[in-house]
Coordinates of C-alpha atoms in Angstrom, one line a residue:
M514 CA 17.5 56.1 52.3
P515 CA 19.4 55.8 49.0
S516 CA 17.5 54.6 45.9
I517 CA 16.7 50.9 45.7
D518 CA 17.0 49.1 42.3
V519 CA 14.5 46.2 42.3
L520 CA 14.4 43.5 39.6
H521 CA 10.8 42.1 39.4
V522 CA 10.4 38.9 37.5
D523 CA 7.0 37.5 36.4
D524 CA 5.8 35.9 33.3
E525 CA 2.6 38.1 33.2
P526 CA 3.5 41.6 31.7
D527 CA 0.2 43.1 32.8
F528 CA 0.8 42.1 36.4
L529 CA 4.3 43.5 36.2
D530 CA 3.0 46.9 35.1
V531 CA 0.5 47.1 37.9
A532 CA 2.9 45.9 40.5
T533 CA 5.6 48.3 39.4
E534 CA 3.2 51.3 39.5
I535 CA 2.0 50.3 43.0
L536 CA 5.5 49.6 44.4
E537 CA 6.9 52.9 43.1
K538 CA 4.0 54.7 44.7
Q539 CA 4.8 53.0 48.0
S540 CA 8.3 54.5 48.1
S541 CA 9.9 57.1 46.0
N542 CA 13.2 55.3 46.6
F543 CA 12.2 52.4 44.4
N544 CA 13.4 51.9 40.9
V545 CA 11.7 48.8 39.5
I546 CA 13.1 46.9 36.6
T547 CA 10.9 44.1 35.1
E548 CA 11.7 40.9 33.2
T549 CA 9.3 38.2 32.1
S550 CA 11.6 35.1 32.3
A551 CA 14.4 33.7 34.4
T552 CA 16.8 33.8 31.5
E553 CA 16.1 37.5 30.9
A554 CA 16.5 38.2 34.6
L555 CA 19.9 36.5 34.8
E556 CA 21.1 38.6 31.8
R557 CA 19.8 41.8 33.4
L558 CA 21.7 40.9 36.6
A559 CA 24.9 40.6 34.6
E560 CA 24.4 44.0 33.1
S561 CA 23.0 46.1 35.9
N562 CA 23.4 46.8 39.6
V563 CA 20.4 45.3 41.4
D564 CA 19.7 45.7 45.2
C565 CA 16.8 43.1 45.4
V566 CA 15.1 40.5 43.2
V567 CA 11.4 39.9 43.5
S568 CA 10.2 36.8 41.6
D569 CA 7.1 34.8 40.9
Y570 CA 7.2 31.1 41.6
R571 CA 5.4 29.5 38.6
M572 CA 7.1 30.6 35.3
P573 CA 7.7 28.8 32.0
E574 CA 11.1 27.2 31.4
Q575 CA 12.4 27.9 34.9
D576 CA 10.5 28.5 38.1
G577 CA 11.2 31.0 40.8
I578 CA 13.2 28.6 43.0
E579 CA 15.3 27.4 40.1
L580 CA 16.0 31.1 39.3
L581 CA 17.0 31.6 43.0
E582 CA 19.4 28.7 42.8
S583 CA 21.0 30.2 39.6
I584 CA 21.3 33.6 41.3
R585 CA 22.9 32.2 44.4
E586 CA 25.7 30.7 42.4
Q587 CA 27.0 34.2 41.5
Y588 CA 25.3 36.4 44.0
P589 CA 25.1 34.4 47.3
D590 CA 23.9 37.4 49.4
L591 CA 21.7 39.3 47.1
P592 CA 18.2 39.8 48.6
F593 CA 15.6 37.5 46.9
I594 CA 11.9 37.6 47.8
L595 CA 9.6 34.9 46.4
F596 CA 6.3 36.7 45.6
T597 CA 3.8 34.3 44.3
G598 CA 0.0 33.5 44.1
Q599 CA 0.6 29.7 43.8
G600 CA 2.4 29.3 47.1
S601 CA 2.2 26.7 49.8
E602 CA 4.1 25.7 52.9
A603 CA 6.1 23.3 50.8
V604 CA 7.0 26.0 48.3
A605 CA 7.9 28.4 51.1
S606 CA 10.1 25.7 52.8
D607 CA 11.9 25.0 49.5
A608 CA 12.4 28.7 48.9
I609 CA 13.9 29.3 52.3
A610 CA 16.1 26.2 51.9
A611 CA 17.4 27.5 48.5
G612 CA 18.4 30.7 50.2
A613 CA 15.5 33.0 49.7
T614 CA 15.6 36.1 51.9
D615 CA 11.8 36.2 52.3
Y616 CA 8.6 34.6 51.1
L617 CA 5.3 36.4 50.5
R618 CA 1.9 35.4 49.0
K619 CA 0.3 37.7 46.5
G620 CA -3.1 39.1 47.4
H621 CA -5.7 41.7 46.5
G622 CA -5.4 45.4 47.5
T623 CA -2.5 47.6 48.2
E624 CA -1.9 46.1 51.6
R625 CA 0.1 43.2 50.2
Y626 CA 2.3 45.7 48.2
E627 CA 2.8 47.8 51.3
L628 CA 4.0 44.7 53.1
L629 CA 6.2 43.8 50.0
A630 CA 7.7 47.2 50.0
N631 CA 8.5 47.0 53.7
R632 CA 10.1 43.5 53.2
I633 CA 12.2 44.9 50.3
E634 CA 13.4 47.9 52.3
N635 CA 14.3 45.7 55.3
A636 CA 16.1 43.1 53.2
V637 CA 18.0 45.7 51.3
E638 CA 19.0 47.6 54.4
Q639 CA 20.3 44.4 56.0
Y640 CA 22.0 43.4 52.8
R641 CA 23.7 46.8 52.5
T642 CA 24.8 46.8 56.1
S643 CA 26.3 43.3 55.6
Q644 CA 27.9 44.4 52.4
R645 CA 29.4 47.5 53.9
T646 CA 30.8 45.4 56.8
A647 CA 32.2 42.8 54.4
E648 CA 33.5 45.4 52.0
L649 CA 35.2 47.2 54.9
E650 CA 36.9 44.0 56.0
R651 CA 37.8 43.2 52.4
V652 CA 39.3 46.6 51.9
R653 CA 41.2 46.5 55.1
A654 CA 42.5 43.0 54.4
L655 CA 43.5 44.0 50.8
A656 CA 45.2 47.2 51.9
S657 CA 47.0 45.5 54.8
N658 CA 48.2 42.7 52.6
I659 CA 49.5 45.0 49.9
D660 CA 51.1 47.3 52.5
Q661 CA 52.9 44.3 54.0
A662 CA 54.0 43.2 50.5
L663 CA 55.3 46.7 49.8
I664 CA 57.3 46.7 53.0
R665 CA 58.8 43.3 52.4
A666 CA 59.6 43.6 48.7
S667 CA 63.3 43.5 48.0
S668 CA 63.1 44.3 44.3
L669 CA 60.7 46.0 41.9
S670 CA 59.9 42.8 40.1
E671 CA 59.0 41.1 43.4
L672 CA 56.8 44.1 44.4
K673 CA 54.9 44.1 41.1
T674 CA 54.3 40.4 41.1
R675 CA 53.1 40.3 44.8
V676 CA 50.7 43.3 44.2
C677 CA 49.1 41.5 41.3
E678 CA 48.8 38.2 43.2
I679 CA 47.2 39.8 46.2
I680 CA 44.7 41.8 44.1
S681 CA 43.7 38.8 41.9
D682 CA 43.2 36.7 45.0
S683 CA 40.7 39.2 46.5
E684 CA 37.0 39.0 45.6
P685 CA 35.5 40.1 43.2
Y686 CA 38.8 40.4 41.2
L687 CA 39.9 37.8 38.7
F688 CA 43.1 39.2 37.2
A689 CA 45.6 42.0 37.7
W690 CA 48.6 43.2 35.7
I691 CA 51.2 46.0 35.9
G692 CA 52.7 47.5 32.7
E693 CA 55.0 50.2 31.6
C694 CA 54.5 52.6 28.6
D695 CA 57.1 52.5 25.9
S696 CA 57.6 56.2 25.0
D697 CA 58.8 55.3 21.5
T698 CA 55.9 53.0 20.4
D699 CA 53.2 54.1 22.9
R700 CA 52.6 50.5 23.7
I701 CA 51.9 49.5 27.2
E702 CA 54.0 46.4 27.9
P703 CA 53.0 44.1 30.8
C704 CA 55.8 43.3 33.2
A705 CA 53.9 41.5 36.0
H706 CA 50.5 39.7 36.3
A707 CA 48.6 37.2 38.3
G708 CA 45.1 35.6 38.3
V709 CA 42.9 34.2 35.6
E710 CA 44.9 35.1 32.5
E711 CA 45.1 32.2 30.1
A712 CA 47.5 34.1 27.7
Y713 CA 45.2 37.1 27.6
L714 CA 48.1 39.6 27.6
D715 CA 49.7 37.7 24.7
E716 CA 46.6 38.1 22.6
I717 CA 45.9 41.7 23.1
V718 CA 47.6 45.0 22.2
V719 CA 47.2 48.0 24.6
T720 CA 48.5 51.5 23.7
A721 CA 48.5 54.9 25.3
D722 CA 47.6 56.9 22.1
N723 CA 44.1 57.8 20.9
S724 CA 43.8 54.9 18.6
P725 CA 41.1 52.1 19.2
T726 CA 43.7 50.2 21.2
G727 CA 44.4 53.2 23.4
R728 CA 40.8 54.3 24.3
G729 CA 40.2 51.7 27.0
P730 CA 40.9 52.2 30.7
A731 CA 44.6 51.6 30.4
G732 CA 45.3 54.1 27.6
T733 CA 43.0 56.7 29.2
A734 CA 44.7 56.3 32.6
I735 CA 48.1 56.9 31.1
R736 CA 47.1 59.9 29.0
E737 CA 45.0 61.6 31.6
R738 CA 46.9 60.4 34.7
R739 CA 43.7 59.3 36.5
I740 CA 41.8 56.1 37.3
A741 CA 39.7 55.0 34.4
V742 CA 37.1 52.2 34.4
S743 CA 35.0 50.1 32.0
Q744 CA 32.0 49.2 34.2
N745 CA 30.3 46.9 31.7
I746 CA 32.7 45.2 29.2
Q747 CA 29.7 43.6 27.5
E748 CA 28.3 47.0 26.4
D749 CA 31.2 49.5 26.6
P750 CA 32.1 50.6 23.0
E751 CA 35.6 51.7 24.1
F752 CA 36.3 48.1 25.1
E753 CA 35.3 46.6 21.7
V754 CA 38.8 45.6 20.5
W755 CA 39.3 43.4 23.6
R756 CA 35.7 42.4 24.4
E757 CA 35.6 38.9 23.1
K758 CA 38.8 37.7 24.7
A759 CA 37.9 39.4 28.0
L760 CA 34.4 37.9 28.2
D761 CA 35.8 34.5 27.4
R762 CA 37.9 34.7 30.6
G763 CA 35.0 35.9 32.7
Y764 CA 36.0 39.6 32.9
R765 CA 32.9 41.8 33.2
S766 CA 34.5 45.1 34.3
A767 CA 37.9 46.6 34.4
A768 CA 39.8 49.5 36.0
A769 CA 43.3 51.0 35.3
V770 CA 45.3 53.1 37.8
P771 CA 48.3 55.2 36.8
L772 CA 51.3 54.5 39.1
E773 CA 52.6 58.0 39.5
Y774 CA 54.7 59.6 42.2
D775 CA 55.9 63.2 42.4
G776 CA 55.2 63.7 38.7
T777 CA 57.0 60.6 37.5
L778 CA 55.0 57.8 35.9
Y779 CA 56.3 54.4 37.1
G780 CA 53.7 52.3 35.3
L781 CA 50.1 51.2 35.2
L782 CA 48.0 48.8 37.4
C783 CA 45.0 47.1 35.6
V784 CA 42.4 45.1 37.5
Y785 CA 39.6 42.9 36.1
S786 CA 36.4 41.9 38.0
S787 CA 34.0 39.0 37.6
R788 CA 31.1 41.5 38.1
S789 CA 29.8 44.3 36.0
F790 CA 29.7 47.7 37.7
A791 CA 32.2 46.4 40.3
F792 CA 34.1 49.6 40.4
C793 CA 31.8 52.0 42.4
E794 CA 33.1 55.2 43.8
N795 CA 34.4 53.6 46.9
E796 CA 36.1 50.9 45.0
Q797 CA 37.8 53.5 42.8
E798 CA 39.0 55.4 45.8
L799 CA 40.4 52.2 47.2
L800 CA 42.3 51.5 44.0
S801 CA 43.6 55.0 43.8
E802 CA 44.9 54.8 47.3
L803 CA 46.5 51.5 46.5
G804 CA 48.0 53.0 43.4
D805 CA 49.5 55.8 45.4
N806 CA 51.0 53.4 47.9
V807 CA 52.4 51.2 45.2
S808 CA 53.8 54.2 43.3
H809 CA 55.6 55.5 46.5
A810 CA 57.0 52.0 47.1
M811 CA 58.3 51.8 43.5
H812 CA 59.8 55.2 43.8
S813 CA 61.5 54.2 47.1
L814 CA 62.9 51.0 45.6
K815 CA 64.2 52.8 42.6
I816 CA 65.9 55.3 44.8
R817 CA 67.3 52.5 46.9
D818 CA 68.5 50.6 43.9
K819 CA 70.1 53.7 42.6
L820 CA 71.8 54.3 45.9
R821 CA 72.8 50.7 46.1
A822 CA 74.3 50.9 42.6
E823 CA 76.2 54.1 43.5
R824 CA 77.4 52.4 46.7
T825 CA 78.6 49.4 44.8
F826 CA 80.3 51.6 42.2
T827 CA 82.0 53.6 45.0
D828 CA 83.1 50.4 46.8
Q829 CA 84.5 49.0 43.6
A830 CA 86.3 52.2 42.9
L831 CA 87.8 52.3 46.4
D832 CA 88.7 48.7 46.3
S833 CA 90.6 49.2 43.1
L834 CA 92.9 51.8 44.7
A835 CA 96.5 50.8 45.5
D836 CA 96.2 53.2 48.5
I837 CA 94.3 52.3 51.6
F838 CA 91.0 54.1 52.3
Y839 CA 89.3 54.4 55.7
V840 CA 86.6 56.3 57.6
L841 CA 86.9 56.9 61.4
D842 CA 84.2 58.1 63.7
S843 CA 84.6 61.0 66.1
E844 CA 86.3 58.7 68.6
G845 CA 88.9 57.5 66.1
R846 CA 87.3 54.1 65.6
I847 CA 87.3 52.4 62.2
Q848 CA 83.9 52.5 60.5
R849 CA 84.7 51.8 56.8
Y850 CA 87.7 50.7 54.8
N851 CA 88.6 49.3 51.4
E852 CA 89.9 45.9 50.5
Q853 CA 93.5 47.2 50.3
F854 CA 93.3 48.2 53.9
A855 CA 92.3 44.7 55.0
A856 CA 94.9 43.2 52.7
V857 CA 97.8 45.3 54.0
T858 CA 97.0 44.9 57.7
G859 CA 96.0 41.3 57.4
Y860 CA 93.1 41.7 59.8
S861 CA 89.6 40.3 59.5
E862 CA 86.5 42.4 59.2
A863 CA 85.5 41.5 62.8
R864 CA 89.0 42.7 64.0
L865 CA 88.9 45.9 62.0
T866 CA 85.4 47.1 62.6
N867 CA 85.2 49.6 65.4
L868 CA 88.9 49.1 66.2
D869 CA 90.7 52.1 67.6
A870 CA 92.9 53.2 64.7
V871 CA 95.8 54.0 67.0
N872 CA 96.1 50.3 67.7
L873 CA 97.3 49.7 64.1
F874 CA 100.6 51.5 64.9
P875 CA 103.7 50.5 66.9
D876 CA 104.0 51.9 70.4
D877 CA 106.5 54.5 69.4
E878 CA 104.2 55.9 66.8
Q879 CA 100.8 55.9 68.6
D880 CA 101.1 59.2 70.4
A881 CA 101.9 61.0 67.1
V882 CA 99.0 59.2 65.3
A883 CA 96.6 60.1 68.1
R884 CA 97.6 63.8 67.9
A885 CA 97.2 63.7 64.1
I886 CA 93.7 62.2 64.4
E887 CA 92.7 64.9 67.0
E888 CA 94.2 67.6 64.8
T889 CA 92.2 66.4 61.8
L890 CA 88.9 66.3 63.8
T891 CA 89.7 69.8 65.2
T892 CA 91.3 71.7 62.3
G893 CA 90.0 69.8 59.3
Q894 CA 93.0 68.3 57.7
T895 CA 96.3 66.7 58.6
T896 CA 99.1 64.7 56.9
I897 CA 101.4 62.4 58.8
E898 CA 104.1 59.8 58.1
A899 CA 104.0 56.7 60.3
D900 CA 104.7 53.0 60.2
L901 CA 101.6 50.8 59.9
L902 CA 101.9 47.7 62.0
T903 CA 100.5 44.6 60.2
G904 CA 98.9 41.6 61.8
D905 CA 102.2 39.6 61.6
G906 CA 104.2 42.4 63.2
K907 CA 105.7 44.0 60.1
R908 CA 106.2 47.7 59.9
I909 CA 105.4 49.4 56.6
P910 CA 106.0 53.2 56.2
Y911 CA 102.9 55.1 55.1
E912 CA 101.9 58.6 54.5
F913 CA 98.4 59.3 55.9
T914 CA 96.1 62.2 54.9
G915 CA 92.9 62.8 56.7
D916 CA 90.0 65.2 56.2
R917 CA 87.3 66.2 58.7
L918 CA 83.9 64.5 57.9
T919 CA 80.7 66.3 58.8
D920 CA 77.0 65.8 58.2
Q921 CA 74.8 68.2 56.2
D922 CA 74.3 70.4 59.2
G923 CA 78.0 70.7 59.9
G924 CA 78.0 68.3 62.8
L925 CA 81.2 66.2 63.3
R926 CA 80.9 62.6 62.1
G927 CA 84.6 61.7 62.1
L928 CA 87.3 61.8 59.4
V929 CA 88.0 60.2 56.0
G930 CA 91.5 59.5 54.9
T931 CA 93.9 57.6 52.6
G932 CA 97.2 56.0 53.2
R933 CA 100.0 55.6 50.7
N934 CA 102.8 53.1 51.0
I935 CA 106.0 55.2 50.9
S936 CA 108.5 52.4 51.0
E937 CA 109.4 52.9 47.4
R938 CA 109.6 56.7 47.9
D939 CA 111.9 56.3 50.8
R940 CA 114.1 53.9 48.8
R941 CA 114.2 56.4 46.0
E942 CA 115.0 59.2 48.4
R943 CA 117.9 57.2 49.9
E944 CA 119.1 56.5 46.3
L945 CA 119.0 60.2 45.5
E946 CA 120.8 61.1 48.7
D947 CA 123.5 58.5 47.8
Q948 CA 123.7 60.0 44.3
K949 CA 123.9 63.5 45.8
E950 CA 126.8 62.4 48.0
Q951 CA 128.5 60.8 45.0
L952 CA 128.1 64.0 43.0
E953 CA 129.4 66.1 45.8
R954 CA 132.5 63.8 46.0
F955 CA 132.8 64.1 42.3
A956 CA 132.6 67.8 42.5
A957 CA 135.3 67.9 45.1
T958 CA 137.5 65.6 42.9
V959 CA 136.9 67.9 39.9
S960 CA 137.7 71.0 42.0
H961 CA 140.8 69.6 43.5
D962 CA 142.2 67.1 41.0
L963 CA 141.4 68.9 37.8
R964 CA 141.4 72.6 38.6
N965 CA 144.8 72.6 40.4
P966 CA 146.6 70.9 37.5
L967 CA 144.8 73.3 35.1
N968 CA 146.0 76.2 37.1
V969 CA 149.5 74.9 36.9
I970 CA 149.2 74.4 33.1
S971 CA 147.8 77.9 32.6
G972 CA 150.6 79.4 34.7
R973 CA 153.3 77.5 32.9
L974 CA 151.7 78.3 29.6
E975 CA 151.9 82.1 30.3
L976 CA 155.6 81.7 31.2
V977 CA 156.3 79.8 28.0
Q978 CA 154.4 82.3 25.9
E979 CA 156.5 85.1 27.4
E980 CA 159.7 83.3 26.2
S981 CA 158.6 82.2 22.8
S982 CA 155.6 82.1 20.4
S983 CA 154.1 79.2 18.6
E984 CA 150.8 78.2 17.0
H985 CA 151.0 75.1 19.1
L986 CA 150.9 77.2 22.2
D987 CA 147.7 78.9 21.0
V988 CA 146.0 75.5 20.5
I989 CA 147.1 74.5 24.0
E990 CA 145.6 77.8 25.4
T991 CA 142.3 77.2 23.6
A992 CA 142.1 73.6 24.9
T993 CA 142.9 74.8 28.4
D994 CA 140.2 77.4 28.3
R995 CA 137.7 74.8 27.1
M996 CA 138.7 72.4 29.9
E997 CA 138.2 75.2 32.4
R998 CA 134.7 75.8 31.0
I999 CA 133.8 72.1 31.2
V1000 CA 135.0 72.0 34.8
E1001 CA 132.9 75.1 35.6
D1002 CA 129.8 73.7 33.9
L1003 CA 130.1 70.3 35.6
L1004 CA 130.6 72.0 39.0
W1005 CA 127.4 74.0 38.4
L1006 CA 125.4 70.9 37.5
T1007 CA 126.6 69.0 40.5
R1008 CA 126.5 71.7 43.1
E1009 CA 123.5 73.9 42.1
Q1010 CA 120.1 72.9 43.3
R1011 CA 117.5 72.3 40.6
E1012 CA 115.0 74.4 42.6
I1013 CA 115.4 78.1 42.2
G1014 CA 116.2 80.4 45.1
S1015 CA 114.5 83.6 46.1
Q1016 CA 113.3 85.6 43.1
E1017 CA 114.0 89.3 42.8
P1018 CA 113.2 92.0 40.3
V1019 CA 115.7 91.8 37.4
D1020 CA 116.3 94.1 34.4
I1021 CA 117.0 91.9 31.4
E1022 CA 119.2 94.5 29.7
T1023 CA 121.4 95.1 32.8
A1024 CA 121.7 91.3 33.4
A1025 CA 122.6 90.7 29.7
E1026 CA 125.5 93.3 29.8
A1027 CA 126.9 91.7 33.0
A1028 CA 126.7 88.2 31.5
W1029 CA 128.3 89.4 28.2
N1030 CA 131.3 90.8 30.1
I1031 CA 131.9 87.4 31.5
A1032 CA 131.2 85.2 28.5
A1033 CA 132.9 87.3 25.7
D1034 CA 136.6 88.1 25.4
P1035 CA 137.1 91.9 24.9
A1036 CA 139.8 91.1 22.3
D1037 CA 137.4 89.3 20.1
E1038 CA 135.2 91.1 17.5
A1039 CA 131.9 89.7 19.0
E1040 CA 129.3 92.2 19.9
M1041 CA 126.1 92.2 21.9
Y1042 CA 123.5 94.9 21.9
S1043 CA 120.0 95.2 23.4
D1044 CA 116.8 95.7 21.6
C1045 CA 114.7 95.6 24.7
G1046 CA 113.1 99.0 24.1
T1047 CA 112.7 101.9 26.5
D1048 CA 113.4 102.2 30.2
T1049 CA 109.7 101.6 30.9
Q1050 CA 110.0 97.9 30.1
P1051 CA 108.9 95.9 33.2
L1052 CA 111.3 94.0 35.4
I1053 CA 111.0 90.3 35.6
K1054 CA 111.1 88.0 38.6
A1055 CA 114.0 85.6 38.7
D1056 CA 116.8 84.0 40.7
V1057 CA 119.5 86.5 39.9
D1058 CA 122.5 84.2 39.9
Q1059 CA 120.8 81.4 37.9
F1060 CA 119.4 83.9 35.4
Q1061 CA 122.8 85.4 34.7
H1062 CA 124.2 81.9 34.3
L1063 CA 121.5 81.2 31.7
L1064 CA 122.5 84.3 29.7
E1065 CA 126.2 83.5 30.0
N1066 CA 125.6 80.0 28.4
L1067 CA 123.4 81.4 25.6
F1068 CA 126.2 84.0 24.8
R1069 CA 128.9 81.3 24.9
N1070 CA 126.8 79.1 22.7
A1071 CA 126.5 81.9 20.1
I1072 CA 130.3 82.6 20.1
D1073 CA 131.1 78.9 19.9
H1074 CA 128.8 78.2 17.0
A1075 CA 128.7 81.5 15.1
G1076 CA 132.4 82.6 15.5
L1077 CA 134.3 85.3 17.3
D1078 CA 132.9 88.0 15.1
V1079 CA 129.2 87.1 15.9
T1080 CA 126.7 89.8 16.7
V1081 CA 124.2 88.9 19.4
V1082 CA 120.9 90.7 20.0
V1083 CA 118.8 90.5 23.2
G1084 CA 115.2 91.8 22.9
R1085 CA 111.6 91.4 24.0
V1086 CA 109.5 88.8 22.3
S1087 CA 106.5 91.1 22.1
S1088 CA 105.1 94.2 23.8
D1089 CA 102.4 92.0 25.4
D1090 CA 104.8 89.4 26.9
A1091 CA 107.5 89.6 29.5
G1092 CA 109.5 87.1 27.6
F1093 CA 112.8 87.8 25.8
Y1094 CA 115.0 86.4 23.0
V1095 CA 118.7 85.9 22.3
E1096 CA 119.6 85.7 18.6
D1097 CA 122.7 85.7 16.5
D1098 CA 123.7 86.3 12.9
G1099 CA 125.5 83.0 12.6
P1100 CA 124.8 80.2 10.1
G1101 CA 121.7 79.1 12.1
M1102 CA 120.6 75.7 13.0
P1103 CA 118.7 73.1 10.9
A1104 CA 115.1 72.6 11.9
G1105 CA 115.7 68.9 12.5
E1106 CA 118.4 69.6 15.1
R1107 CA 116.5 72.1 17.2
E1108 CA 114.8 69.6 19.5
K1109 CA 118.2 68.0 20.3
V1110 CA 120.2 71.0 21.4
F1111 CA 119.2 70.8 25.1
N1112 CA 120.3 67.2 25.4
P1113 CA 123.4 66.9 27.7
G1114 CA 126.5 66.4 25.6
Y1115 CA 125.0 67.6 22.3
S1116 CA 127.2 70.1 20.4
T1117 CA 128.0 70.9 16.7
S1118 CA 131.1 72.9 17.6
E1119 CA 134.5 71.5 18.3
S1120 CA 134.9 74.2 21.0
G1121 CA 131.5 73.6 22.6
T1122 CA 131.1 71.5 25.8
G1123 CA 127.7 70.1 25.1
I1124 CA 126.6 71.1 28.6
G1125 CA 125.8 74.8 28.4
L1126 CA 122.4 74.6 26.7
S1127 CA 121.4 71.7 29.1
I1128 CA 122.1 74.2 31.9
V1129 CA 119.9 76.8 30.1
K1130 CA 117.0 74.4 29.9
R1131 CA 117.3 73.4 33.6
V1132 CA 117.3 77.1 34.7
A1133 CA 114.3 77.8 32.5
D1134 CA 112.4 74.7 33.7
A1135 CA 113.2 75.6 37.4
H1136 CA 111.5 79.0 36.9
G1137 CA 108.6 77.5 35.0
W1138 CA 109.5 79.2 31.7
D1139 CA 109.1 77.9 28.2
I1140 CA 112.1 77.9 25.8
R1141 CA 112.2 77.2 22.1
V1142 CA 114.7 77.4 19.3
T1143 CA 113.9 79.1 16.0
E1144 CA 115.5 81.1 13.2
S1145 CA 116.7 84.7 13.8
S1146 CA 115.8 87.7 11.7
T1147 CA 119.2 87.4 9.9
G1148 CA 119.0 83.6 9.4
G1149 CA 121.0 82.7 12.5
T1150 CA 119.8 81.0 15.7
R1151 CA 117.2 82.5 18.0
F1152 CA 116.3 81.3 21.5
E1153 CA 112.9 82.5 22.8
I1154 CA 112.1 82.3 26.5
T1155 CA 108.5 83.0 27.5
G1156 CA 106.2 82.5 30.5
L1157 CA 108.0 85.0 32.7
E1158 CA 106.4 86.9 35.5
T1159 CA 106.8 90.6 35.8
A1160 CA 107.9 92.1 39.1
N1161 CA 105.7 95.2 38.7

């Protein structure tokens, strides 16, 4: 049997000494504590764990029955044996009525003490059995109530408050609070509490450092990440800074439990009891288990809140899209969508949820849509254009893109996709098609209505020049040549596609010589030579026809602006780059004008068309090249074209 702590109260010290010696001889399990007055006995009970009280009846100030009545107010089930030499049936009756466990007359010899020891052991065993049963029920009830609260809590604040309320309502606890440690100040700030508090938390400071305000149970629990207790607030030196305020509120012991899960500290649970030494080993185990459960619940709520915030953010982001967003299951039924989807279709949530997506399209589109859904689920991705049918029967052209949706194990869950209204795109495409047709008609007009008259003018001019000579005829010839170049450039702009054709290996020097033969008149003094280096220079990839047209326009630009005696050089930009340059020895171009030269119609020469450099820019852009204007080595104009891809 475990040891039994017996508090023996009698106003005769000599008798207490003898009785203590005899009782402890009767059983090695007895630990007898003695007091000579009822007042001292009550004080001892408040400070120590006692399993049984043995008291005399007649004592000064307060007799044994009065002491029993005082004890029953705080300890209703504690074994109490009235052991007196002045007894009577009336006293025995009063003792039993007041709640005494047993009544025994003093006597001579050790037999009475053997009987007393037996009565004490029986009373304590029954008391402990009763206490264990009651404790088990209390623990079960407390654990069950808290578990239910943890399950039902919808927020962290609700969880914390309910835990404090349930604990503070459970005997022998008076008060409970949950706090969090501020890492910057080391202060433990309360965030929830319940029970007998009376502004206690407003009057105290609790920290997690090693200062006097951090050496109590709370600070110790935070620092050492373990349950920490103060079993006797009245005597505990570590509780000194809070003692007076705690005792005023009836707190006699306290425990603190760190709320930690998977290495993360979520807070601290502090519990106060009305009894000293309330936190025995079993009680500490209970609080530790409760702390683990609360910590896990707090962790789960934080994860849930985080996921909910992420879900809200995602929903808001999807709802802000101008495009429609949707998720279909593996059967093609709608599972999720954004606000734009509902707004465009005009359907309610009840109508859209689990609706077969094919039903959102006209009859003539449904087969194609069904095939696209099946293709996405099978191959992983599909894009389709189809008319979406709204609730009021309107057809809206959309482009739908879908991607196969799987779980973390690769299992098919459905598809996720977006839809973009292409009404504006279709309108623009029709406009562009109309513009293209207009340009083609314009090109036909230019080709027929301008070239034919120009051919007549050129032919007649040659006949006139054979018969006579005049400076006016030379001016006419120059103007006619310029008109032919304008017609040629306009036809190129209207008929040539902006996209480049197939790219082939091109030698820059060879292409430059061919372009020069077309752009320059052999009768002029203009010259072009190559500075591209050796035959080992790499070929570039380009659309051959468009590349030659680019060079022709660069050469004509040099002749128009630098004169008929211009010298043009074609060379590599650097040995590390496939790019090239075309420069002349003319007067050059002011820095402020260089950004304007590629604008259609811009020209500083009376003989220029203002179109050639615009064509150069379009060809370069179509190839993905960069072009810039700078000063040549002789002070003229230099065009550098970089970003070319080699064919080697």
